[in-house]
Short mmCIF file of C-alpha atoms and ligand atoms in Angstrom, two decimals:
data_model
loop_
_atom_site.label_atom_id
_atom_site.label_comp_id
_atom_site.label_asym_id
_atom_site.label_seq_id
_atom_site.Cartn_x
_atom_site.Cartn_y
_atom_site.Cartn_z
CA UNK A 1 -4.63 6.16 5.68
CA UNK A 2 -2.90 3.30 8.17
CA UNK A 3 -2.41 3.66 11.79
CA UNK A 4 0.94 6.12 12.83
CA UNK A 5 2.51 3.03 13.47
CA UNK A 6 3.38 2.34 10.28
CA UNK A 7 4.80 4.63 9.09
CA UNK A 8 7.19 5.18 12.23
CA UNK A 9 7.82 1.78 11.16
CA UNK A 10 8.48 1.39 8.05
CA UNK A 11 11.25 4.37 8.82
CA UNK A 12 12.49 2.97 11.36
CA UNK A 13 13.75 -0.64 8.90
CA UNK A 14 14.98 2.32 6.72
CA UNK A 15 17.31 4.05 8.60
CA UNK A 16 18.74 0.64 10.88
CA UNK A 17 19.17 -0.19 6.31
CA UNK A 18 21.12 2.77 6.33
CA UNK A 19 24.13 4.80 7.82
CA UNK A 20 24.20 7.98 7.58
CA UNK A 21 23.66 11.51 6.17
CA UNK A 22 20.42 13.14 5.37
CA UNK A 23 18.10 11.45 3.50
CA UNK A 24 15.88 13.92 1.98
CA UNK A 25 12.39 12.86 1.16
CA UNK A 26 10.39 15.65 -2.24
CA UNK A 27 6.23 15.18 -2.01
CA UNK A 28 4.59 16.41 -5.23
CA UNK A 29 3.52 19.89 -6.03
CA UNK A 30 0.50 20.64 -7.88
CA UNK A 31 1.34 20.59 -11.81
CA UNK A 32 -0.99 22.52 -14.13
CA UNK A 33 -3.20 21.80 -17.56
CA UNK A 34 -2.59 24.74 -19.02
CA UNK A 35 -2.63 27.56 -16.56
CA UNK A 36 -1.09 27.74 -13.33
CA UNK A 37 -4.44 27.34 -11.23
CA UNK A 38 -5.77 25.12 -12.96
CA UNK A 39 -4.51 21.88 -12.05
CA UNK A 40 -4.56 17.22 -13.26
CA UNK A 41 -5.82 14.97 -10.51
CA UNK A 42 -2.65 16.09 -7.26
CA UNK A 43 -0.85 12.55 -7.05
CA UNK A 44 1.36 12.36 -3.81
CA UNK A 45 4.59 11.50 -4.95
CA UNK A 46 4.84 7.25 -3.91
CA UNK A 47 7.64 6.76 -1.19
CA UNK A 48 6.86 10.44 0.00
CA UNK A 49 3.29 8.53 0.39
CA UNK A 50 5.27 4.79 2.13
CA UNK A 51 7.67 6.39 4.73
CA UNK A 52 4.72 9.70 4.92
CA UNK A 53 1.55 9.08 4.19
CA UNK A 54 0.09 12.96 3.56
CA UNK A 55 -1.64 12.68 0.56
CA UNK A 56 -1.25 16.88 -0.17
CA UNK A 57 0.80 19.23 -2.19
CA UNK A 58 3.83 20.94 -1.09
CA UNK A 59 5.66 18.95 1.04
CA UNK A 60 9.36 18.17 1.91
CA UNK A 61 11.11 16.11 4.60
CA UNK A 62 14.82 14.83 6.09
CA UNK A 63 15.40 12.44 8.52
CA UNK A 64 18.13 13.21 10.12
CA UNK A 65 20.69 10.07 9.74
CA UNK A 66 22.42 11.04 12.51
CA UNK A 67 20.78 13.04 14.86
CA UNK A 68 17.72 11.14 14.85
CA UNK A 69 15.54 13.29 13.51
CA UNK A 70 12.43 13.35 10.96
CA UNK A 71 11.46 16.12 9.67
CA UNK A 72 8.46 17.27 7.39
CA UNK A 73 8.67 20.73 6.30
CA UNK A 74 5.29 23.00 4.84
CA UNK A 75 3.18 25.45 5.29
CA UNK A 76 -0.42 25.88 6.52
CA UNK A 77 -2.40 27.61 4.91
CA UNK A 78 -3.33 31.74 4.71
CA UNK A 79 -6.95 32.81 5.22
CA UNK A 80 -6.88 33.82 1.77
CA UNK A 81 -6.01 30.58 1.00
CA UNK A 82 -8.89 28.52 2.93
CA UNK A 83 -11.30 30.97 1.85
CA UNK A 84 -10.44 29.05 -2.43
CA UNK A 85 -9.41 25.82 -0.32
CA UNK A 86 -11.25 25.63 3.04
CA UNK A 87 -10.85 24.86 6.66
CA UNK A 88 -7.44 22.13 6.61
CA UNK A 89 -5.72 20.58 9.69
CA UNK A 90 -2.64 21.84 10.55
CA UNK A 91 0.66 20.78 9.55
CA UNK A 92 1.82 19.52 12.73
CA UNK A 93 -2.24 17.76 13.29
CA UNK A 94 -1.81 15.54 9.76
CA UNK A 95 1.93 15.15 10.05
CA UNK A 96 1.13 13.50 14.17
CA UNK A 97 -1.07 11.31 11.59
CA UNK A 98 2.58 9.30 10.69
CA UNK A 99 4.35 9.70 14.13
CA UNK A 100 6.33 12.89 13.38
CA UNK A 101 6.32 15.29 15.81
CA UNK A 102 8.53 17.94 14.34
CA UNK A 103 7.56 20.14 11.72
CA UNK A 104 8.76 23.68 9.73
CA UNK A 105 7.91 25.64 7.02
CA UNK A 106 9.16 25.05 3.81
CA UNK A 107 11.74 27.92 3.26
CA UNK A 108 13.70 26.22 6.23
CA UNK A 109 15.01 22.96 3.77
CA UNK A 110 17.15 24.70 2.57
CA UNK A 111 18.83 26.90 5.59
CA UNK A 112 19.22 23.03 6.45
CA UNK A 113 20.15 21.58 3.40
CA UNK A 114 23.02 24.48 3.36
CA UNK A 115 23.81 24.28 7.21
CA UNK A 116 24.17 20.07 6.39
CA UNK A 117 26.68 20.41 3.47
CA UNK A 118 28.04 23.74 4.80
CA UNK A 119 29.37 20.84 7.37
CA UNK A 120 30.11 18.40 5.00
CA UNK A 121 27.76 16.28 5.43
CA UNK A 122 25.72 14.27 2.68
CA UNK A 123 22.73 14.76 1.13
CA UNK A 124 20.87 11.69 -0.68
CA UNK A 125 18.60 11.30 -2.42
CA UNK A 126 15.86 10.06 -5.33
CA UNK A 127 16.09 10.30 -9.13
CA UNK A 128 12.90 12.76 -9.35
CA UNK A 129 11.69 12.32 -12.67
CA UNK A 130 9.04 15.63 -12.47
CA UNK A 131 11.03 18.99 -13.92
CA UNK A 132 9.62 21.34 -10.83
CA UNK A 133 11.75 18.53 -8.72
CA UNK A 134 14.42 18.84 -10.15
CA UNK A 135 15.00 22.19 -10.03
CA UNK A 136 13.76 21.80 -6.69
CA UNK A 137 17.00 20.04 -6.21
CA UNK A 138 19.53 22.66 -7.72
CA UNK A 139 18.14 24.89 -5.46
CA UNK A 140 19.23 23.19 -2.73
CA UNK A 141 21.74 21.06 -3.77
CA UNK A 142 23.70 23.49 -6.32
CA UNK A 143 23.95 20.14 -9.17
CA UNK A 144 23.31 21.36 -12.70
CA UNK A 145 20.49 19.63 -13.49
CA UNK A 146 21.36 17.38 -15.55
CA UNK A 147 23.68 15.83 -13.89
CA UNK A 148 21.04 15.01 -10.40
CA UNK A 149 19.44 11.39 -11.92
CA UNK A 150 23.05 10.73 -11.67
CA UNK A 151 24.06 12.61 -8.26
CA UNK A 152 21.07 9.91 -6.77
CA UNK A 153 21.74 7.87 -3.29
CA UNK A 154 22.42 4.07 -5.05
CA UNK A 155 22.48 3.55 -1.81
CA UNK A 156 19.20 5.14 -0.68
CA UNK A 157 17.31 3.49 -3.43
CA UNK A 158 17.85 0.04 -2.85
CA UNK A 159 16.54 0.73 0.63
CA UNK A 160 14.06 2.17 -0.24
CA UNK A 161 12.82 -1.05 -3.26
CA UNK A 162 14.07 -3.49 -1.09
CA UNK A 163 11.78 -2.58 2.02
CA UNK A 164 8.55 -1.61 -0.47
CA UNK A 165 9.31 -4.37 -3.13
CA UNK A 166 8.25 -6.78 0.03
CA UNK A 167 4.42 -5.59 0.84
CA UNK A 168 3.05 -5.94 4.35
CA UNK A 169 -0.03 -7.10 5.43
CA UNK A 170 -2.02 -4.07 4.74
CA UNK A 171 -0.87 -3.29 1.91
CA UNK A 172 -2.43 -6.72 0.54
CA UNK A 173 -5.38 -5.50 2.38
CA UNK A 174 -5.45 -2.48 -0.21
CA UNK A 175 -4.07 -3.58 -3.11
CA UNK A 176 -6.53 -6.10 -3.07
CA UNK A 177 -9.30 -3.87 -2.90
CA UNK A 178 -8.38 -1.27 -5.87
CA UNK A 179 -8.68 -5.41 -7.88
CA UNK A 180 -11.78 -5.72 -6.58
CA UNK A 181 -12.56 -2.02 -7.91
CA UNK A 182 -9.97 -3.03 -11.00
CA UNK A 183 -12.76 -6.00 -11.94
CA UNK A 184 -15.68 -4.46 -11.67
CA UNK A 185 -14.63 -2.18 -13.93
CA UNK A 186 -13.52 -5.25 -15.83
CA UNK A 187 -16.98 -6.19 -15.74
CA UNK A 188 -18.85 -3.74 -16.67
CA UNK A 189 -17.41 -3.17 -19.48
CA UNK A 190 -17.85 -6.73 -21.02
CA UNK A 191 -21.41 -6.48 -20.30
CA UNK A 192 -21.79 -3.00 -22.75
CA UNK A 193 -19.55 -4.49 -25.37
CA UNK A 194 -21.66 -4.67 -28.26
CA UNK A 195 -21.62 -2.74 -32.44
CA UNK A 196 -21.71 0.50 -32.37
CA UNK A 197 -21.39 1.87 -29.33
CA UNK A 198 -17.33 3.87 -29.17
CA UNK A 199 -13.79 3.40 -27.76
CA UNK A 200 -14.84 6.37 -25.45
CA UNK A 201 -18.35 5.15 -24.19
CA UNK A 202 -16.26 2.41 -23.06
CA UNK A 203 -13.94 4.22 -21.33
CA UNK A 204 -16.47 7.13 -19.73
CA UNK A 205 -17.75 3.72 -17.92
CA UNK A 206 -14.93 1.91 -16.33
CA UNK A 207 -13.88 5.26 -14.89
CA UNK A 208 -16.93 6.28 -13.70
CA UNK A 209 -15.88 2.24 -11.59
CA UNK A 210 -12.95 3.66 -10.46
CA UNK A 211 -13.79 7.63 -9.31
CA UNK A 212 -17.64 6.49 -7.67
CA UNK A 213 -15.24 3.78 -5.99
CA UNK A 214 -13.29 7.14 -4.00
CA UNK A 215 -10.43 6.87 -5.31
CA UNK A 216 -9.58 7.24 -9.63
CA UNK A 217 -7.68 5.31 -11.81
CA UNK A 218 -4.42 4.31 -11.68
CA UNK A 219 -3.10 5.54 -15.67
CA UNK A 220 -4.67 6.48 -18.60
CA UNK A 221 -7.46 3.68 -19.46
CA UNK A 222 -6.46 1.67 -22.94
CA UNK A 223 -10.47 0.99 -24.26
CA UNK A 224 -9.85 -0.64 -28.14
CA UNK A 225 -10.23 -2.52 -30.37
CA UNK A 226 -6.80 -2.00 -31.97
CA UNK A 227 -5.10 -4.10 -29.05
CA UNK A 228 -1.71 -4.29 -31.39
CA UNK A 229 -1.03 -0.81 -29.71
CA UNK A 230 0.61 -2.24 -26.56
CA UNK A 231 -0.15 1.23 -24.81
CA UNK A 232 -3.24 2.46 -26.94
CA UNK A 233 -4.99 5.83 -26.03
CA UNK A 234 -7.12 6.60 -28.83
CA UNK A 235 -10.38 6.76 -27.94
CA UNK A 236 -11.49 7.51 -31.03
CA UNK A 237 -13.49 4.75 -32.21
CA UNK A 238 -16.16 2.67 -32.98
CA UNK A 239 -16.95 -1.07 -31.85
CA UNK A 240 -17.89 -2.93 -35.62
CA UNK A 241 -19.26 -6.16 -35.33
CA UNK A 242 -16.49 -8.52 -35.33
CA UNK A 243 -13.30 -6.23 -33.96
CA UNK A 244 -12.32 -7.62 -30.31
CA UNK A 245 -11.64 -5.39 -27.82
CA UNK A 246 -9.38 -5.11 -25.59
CA UNK A 247 -9.04 -3.49 -22.08
CA UNK A 248 -6.16 -2.91 -19.75
CA UNK A 249 -7.77 0.07 -16.44
CA UNK A 250 -6.29 -0.39 -13.62
CA UNK A 251 -8.30 1.30 -9.53
CA UNK A 252 -6.25 3.44 -7.49
CA UNK A 253 -7.66 3.52 -3.83
CA UNK A 254 -8.10 7.12 -2.23
CA UNK A 255 -5.00 5.22 -0.59
CA UNK A 256 -2.99 5.64 -3.64
CA UNK A 257 -2.56 1.85 -4.14
CA UNK A 258 -3.35 0.20 -7.63
CA UNK A 259 -4.65 -2.71 -9.34
CA UNK A 260 -4.23 -3.85 -13.01
CA UNK A 261 -5.65 -5.68 -15.17
CA UNK A 262 -6.71 -6.02 -19.23
CA UNK A 263 -9.30 -8.71 -21.07
CA UNK A 264 -9.89 -9.12 -23.80
CA UNK A 265 -13.67 -10.39 -24.97
CA UNK A 266 -14.79 -10.21 -28.96
CA UNK A 267 -17.69 -7.35 -29.73
CA UNK A 268 -19.97 -9.16 -30.81
CA UNK A 269 -21.99 -12.10 -27.77
CA UNK A 270 -19.31 -15.01 -29.00
CA UNK A 271 -15.32 -15.30 -30.63
CA UNK A 272 -14.89 -16.12 -34.60
CA UNK A 273 -13.46 -19.11 -34.86
CA UNK A 274 -9.56 -17.26 -35.43
CA UNK A 275 -9.88 -15.49 -32.79
CA UNK A 276 -10.20 -18.67 -30.33
CA UNK A 277 -7.27 -19.87 -31.32
CA UNK A 278 -5.87 -17.29 -31.63
CA UNK A 279 -6.91 -16.43 -27.26
CA UNK A 280 -6.85 -20.53 -26.34
CA UNK A 281 -2.43 -20.18 -26.81
CA UNK A 282 -2.99 -16.26 -25.24
CA UNK A 283 -4.97 -17.92 -21.93
CA UNK A 284 -1.99 -21.53 -21.55
CA UNK A 285 0.51 -18.94 -21.61
CA UNK A 286 -1.67 -17.30 -18.75
CA UNK A 287 -2.31 -20.32 -17.42
CA UNK A 288 1.38 -21.43 -17.04
CA UNK A 289 2.92 -18.45 -15.85
CA UNK A 290 0.57 -19.33 -13.91
CA UNK A 291 1.57 -22.02 -12.17
CA UNK A 292 4.52 -21.72 -11.77
CA UNK A 293 4.18 -19.00 -9.68
CA UNK A 294 7.10 -19.23 -6.13
CA UNK A 295 9.24 -17.86 -4.24
CA UNK A 296 12.57 -18.79 -5.73
CA UNK A 297 11.82 -19.11 -9.67
CA UNK A 298 12.93 -16.30 -11.40
CA UNK A 299 10.59 -14.21 -13.08
CA UNK A 300 12.14 -14.57 -16.40
CA UNK A 301 12.28 -18.32 -16.07
CA UNK A 302 8.33 -17.97 -15.86
CA UNK A 303 8.41 -14.92 -19.06
CA UNK A 304 9.75 -17.35 -20.75
CA UNK A 305 8.30 -20.64 -20.07
CA UNK A 306 4.68 -18.67 -20.84
CA UNK A 307 6.94 -17.69 -23.86
CA UNK A 308 7.39 -21.27 -25.06
CA UNK A 309 3.99 -21.88 -24.24
CA UNK A 310 2.76 -19.37 -27.47
CA UNK A 311 5.53 -20.01 -29.71
CA UNK A 312 4.23 -23.76 -29.50
CA UNK A 313 0.98 -23.09 -30.03
CA UNK A 314 2.23 -20.04 -32.72
CA UNK A 315 3.88 -23.27 -34.23
CA UNK A 316 1.04 -25.53 -34.42
CA UNK A 317 -1.47 -23.02 -36.61
CA UNK A 318 1.83 -22.88 -39.10
CA UNK A 319 2.39 -19.09 -37.95
CA UNK A 320 5.99 -20.54 -36.75
CA UNK A 321 8.67 -22.95 -37.70
CA UNK A 322 11.62 -24.98 -36.53
CA UNK A 323 13.12 -25.98 -33.01
CA UNK A 324 10.57 -24.00 -30.35
CA UNK A 325 13.16 -23.77 -27.65
CA UNK A 326 15.53 -22.60 -30.43
CA UNK A 327 13.05 -20.11 -31.71
CA UNK A 328 11.89 -18.69 -28.27
CA UNK A 329 15.91 -17.81 -27.35
CA UNK A 330 16.87 -15.99 -30.47
CA UNK A 331 13.35 -14.06 -30.01
CA UNK A 332 11.83 -14.57 -33.18
CA UNK A 333 8.00 -15.56 -30.81
CA UNK A 334 8.95 -11.73 -30.45
CA UNK A 335 6.89 -10.93 -33.35
CA UNK A 336 4.21 -11.52 -31.87
CA UNK A 337 5.12 -11.11 -28.14
CA UNK A 338 7.16 -8.11 -27.97
CA UNK A 339 7.48 -7.60 -24.06
CA UNK A 340 7.44 -8.64 -21.04
CA UNK A 341 4.58 -11.57 -18.31
CA UNK A 342 4.58 -8.77 -16.83
CA UNK A 343 5.97 -6.44 -13.50
CA UNK A 344 5.96 -5.23 -9.78
CA UNK A 345 2.72 -3.44 -8.63
CA UNK A 346 1.60 -1.05 -5.23
CA UNK A 347 1.92 2.49 -5.05
CA UNK A 348 2.58 2.35 -8.88
CA UNK A 349 1.13 1.04 -11.36
CA UNK A 350 4.68 -0.57 -12.81
CA UNK A 351 6.47 -0.24 -8.97
CA UNK A 352 9.53 2.06 -8.11
CA UNK A 353 9.67 2.31 -12.06
CA UNK A 354 11.13 6.19 -11.06
CA UNK A 355 13.44 3.71 -8.67
CA UNK A 356 15.17 1.86 -11.82
CA UNK A 357 13.68 -1.24 -13.29
CA UNK A 358 16.98 -2.65 -12.34
CA UNK A 359 16.75 -2.71 -9.32
CA UNK A 360 13.10 -3.51 -8.66
CA UNK A 361 12.93 -5.97 -11.11
CA UNK A 362 16.31 -7.67 -11.48
CA UNK A 363 18.45 -6.86 -8.51
CA UNK A 364 20.77 -4.30 -9.25
CA UNK A 365 21.68 -6.85 -12.36
CA UNK A 366 21.80 -5.91 -15.83
CA UNK A 367 18.30 -6.10 -18.49
CA UNK A 368 18.85 -8.16 -22.11
CA UNK A 369 18.99 -6.11 -25.15
CA UNK A 370 17.11 -8.75 -27.33
CA UNK A 371 13.60 -7.60 -28.92
CA UNK A 372 10.87 -7.56 -27.15
CA UNK A 373 13.24 -9.39 -22.99
CA UNK A 374 14.41 -5.82 -23.16
CA UNK A 375 10.76 -4.77 -22.24
CA UNK A 376 10.31 -7.19 -19.47
CA UNK A 377 10.50 -4.93 -16.89
CA UNK A 378 10.69 -7.89 -13.67
CA UNK A 379 13.63 -11.25 -13.78
CA UNK A 380 14.54 -11.73 -10.60
CA UNK A 381 13.92 -14.61 -8.47
CA UNK A 382 10.25 -13.98 -6.44
CA UNK A 383 9.70 -13.80 -3.11
CA UNK A 384 7.19 -13.65 -0.33
CA UNK A 385 4.62 -10.36 -0.80
CA UNK A 386 6.01 -9.63 -3.82
CA UNK A 387 2.65 -8.37 -6.25
CA UNK A 388 3.39 -8.53 -9.32
CA UNK A 389 1.20 -8.95 -12.49
CA UNK A 390 0.94 -11.91 -14.94
CA UNK A 391 0.47 -10.55 -18.18
CA UNK A 392 0.77 -12.69 -21.84
CA UNK A 393 -0.75 -11.40 -24.79
CA UNK A 394 -0.92 -12.31 -28.43
CA UNK A 395 -0.24 -9.38 -30.95
CA UNK A 396 0.08 -8.49 -34.73
CA UNK A 397 1.71 -5.16 -34.97
CA UNK A 398 1.32 -5.11 -39.47
CA UNK A 399 4.82 -2.63 -39.44
CA UNK A 400 6.21 -4.54 -36.62
CA UNK A 401 5.85 -7.85 -39.42
CA UNK A 402 6.30 -5.53 -42.55
CA UNK A 403 10.08 -4.99 -40.75
CA UNK A 404 11.01 -8.34 -40.07
CA UNK A 405 9.87 -9.18 -43.40
CA UNK A 406 11.47 -7.40 -45.08
CA UNK A 407 14.81 -7.49 -43.56
CA UNK A 408 14.30 -11.17 -44.12
CA UNK A 409 14.53 -11.82 -40.41
CA UNK A 410 13.90 -15.18 -38.38
CA UNK A 411 13.14 -16.44 -41.95
CA UNK A 412 13.98 -20.14 -40.32
CA UNK A 413 11.10 -20.09 -37.15
CA UNK A 414 8.69 -17.91 -39.13
CA UNK A 415 6.24 -18.32 -41.95
CA UNK A 416 6.02 -14.40 -43.09
CA UNK A 417 3.84 -16.33 -45.95
CA UNK A 418 0.63 -17.21 -42.31
CA UNK A 419 1.25 -14.19 -40.47
CA UNK A 420 -0.06 -11.81 -43.64
CA UNK A 421 -3.41 -12.74 -43.49
CA UNK A 422 -3.45 -12.16 -40.25
CA UNK A 423 -2.25 -8.04 -39.83
CA UNK A 424 -5.91 -7.02 -39.33
CA UNK A 425 -6.66 -9.52 -36.18
CA UNK A 426 -5.40 -6.61 -33.92
CA UNK A 427 -4.06 -8.04 -30.43
CA UNK A 428 -4.97 -10.20 -27.57
CA UNK A 429 -3.76 -9.80 -23.43
CA UNK A 430 -4.93 -11.46 -20.56
CA UNK A 431 -4.19 -9.56 -16.95
CA UNK A 432 -4.69 -10.17 -13.61
CA UNK A 433 -1.99 -8.95 -10.33
CA UNK A 434 -1.04 -12.11 -8.00
CA UNK A 435 0.55 -12.25 -4.22
CA UNK A 436 3.62 -14.79 -3.83
CA UNK A 437 3.08 -16.58 -0.25
CA UNK A 438 5.56 -18.53 1.41
CA UNK A 439 4.69 -21.91 -0.79
CA UNK A 440 3.29 -20.66 -4.16
CA UNK A 441 1.39 -17.21 -4.80
CA UNK A 442 -2.65 -16.08 -4.22
CA UNK A 443 -4.45 -14.26 -6.74
CA UNK A 444 -5.70 -11.24 -5.27
CA UNK A 445 -9.36 -9.74 -6.45
CA UNK A 446 -12.67 -11.62 -7.71
CA UNK A 447 -11.69 -13.42 -10.15
CA UNK A 448 -12.46 -12.29 -13.63
CA UNK A 449 -13.84 -14.29 -16.36
CA UNK A 450 -11.29 -16.03 -18.83
CA UNK A 451 -12.00 -19.39 -20.41
CA UNK A 452 -13.74 -18.95 -23.79
CA UNK A 453 -16.57 -19.75 -21.49
CA UNK A 454 -16.81 -17.73 -18.79
CA UNK A 455 -15.78 -14.36 -20.54
CA UNK A 456 -18.32 -15.10 -23.34
CA UNK A 457 -21.12 -15.78 -20.45
CA UNK A 458 -20.20 -12.89 -18.46
CA UNK A 459 -20.83 -10.61 -22.06
CA UNK A 460 -24.80 -11.95 -21.91
CA UNK A 461 -25.13 -12.11 -18.56
CA UNK A 462 -28.04 -9.47 -18.32
CA UNK A 463 -26.03 -6.30 -16.25
CA UNK A 464 -25.97 -6.94 -12.38
CA UNK A 465 -23.71 -3.45 -11.39
CA UNK A 466 -27.44 -1.54 -9.91
CA UNK A 467 -28.77 -3.58 -7.38
CA UNK A 468 -31.73 -3.06 -7.73
CA UNK A 469 -31.72 -5.07 -10.42
CA UNK A 470 -29.22 -7.27 -7.96
N1 LIG B 1 -1.48 -1.50 -17.40
C1 LIG B 1 0.13 -1.18 -18.30
C2 LIG B 1 0.45 -2.06 -17.48
O1 LIG B 1 1.11 -2.52 -17.57
O2 LIG B 1 2.07 -1.43 -19.15
MN1 MN B 2 0.74 -4.24 -16.36
#
């Protein structure tokens, strides 16, 4: 946990922004995998972590804006539970670490909410993303489960988003630590990738790095020779000579902050000429996007600049024709880059996606519905303290190519005969994490090999991660 005053100041800022009523925060509970006592790894709700720092299940909290009270609800362990789970500090002791003095058993939450409701006071809550919390809200507030998301408080959502979007110095330190572990995960993968090993072995090795650092992975590992599938969680293939291997993986620190990086490397020690040509375009889009990062610039513009680099590169290679600006405005480049350039990152790898991308990444403005742009998670003007990813890619997705070709989509911009010959190419993505500073940006963490020369050199260097070998 951070020092108690950090949590106190965060709640103070939130209280100053909100007017009246009760702010209700629900923590996460254990989530069973296949029977009640066999649970998934526990992950606390990120907004709960942000304001209260308490990283264990069975909690709720209320901030009473009118009476200026901050209350945490939860239960101390019974002796029966201590037999199985060991000694734990009391709720009071734990809550004091985030400067909370008022604690009550969980059963008291309902009577507090009922009393406030009876007096006509408003109860403000955030949209739940776990069914258990949908049911808890239904039980506490008597709102039909299907109506809960639409009854969530937009003012509360916007206040939390505005606060969490701008990272404090203590958060940057944590995120940078997550990113450094993430770099180690990618370096471990680069050095082991060779023909004959399996995707599952790479996934296991990068997970080991994250776990050994004391935290966890920040999202399910993508370790695949089929990088054209954006979120590919299948790890059943064996790496063959000539394959491209795409790793998209990140670490989460014990406090819950995320790193998120992608790298693409040849399974052989060097790229083929075809791979080099496509990789060079994706790399140029990446470096061009990074150069444009600065406060006051709209991320949508940076995304479109990266799209134009990709479209120009694909035109130079004969995959596209016509005017590049027109092709990008029409969305033709999305055949190769059907997703967004990046997203906010913090306590969540896609930060606050539960609160709504339109608030987090669009400042309340509507998203585009155009294929490609509709998947851009971040478009707003950048501000100092934003932490975000840059992750352009080039993907050859056979089903998408077949569909567009069949429907004769963008035939004025796409040379389908050439595209056909690359249907088995796979996909390329490189991803790094940045903080926006007062006058530009700063790369977070140690640099990861990215250029063709750097990647090929990193692949052939001997293993360095065993201390006795260093
Ligand atoms: N790293 C996964 C994603 O950004 O979607
Ligand atoms: Mn990402």
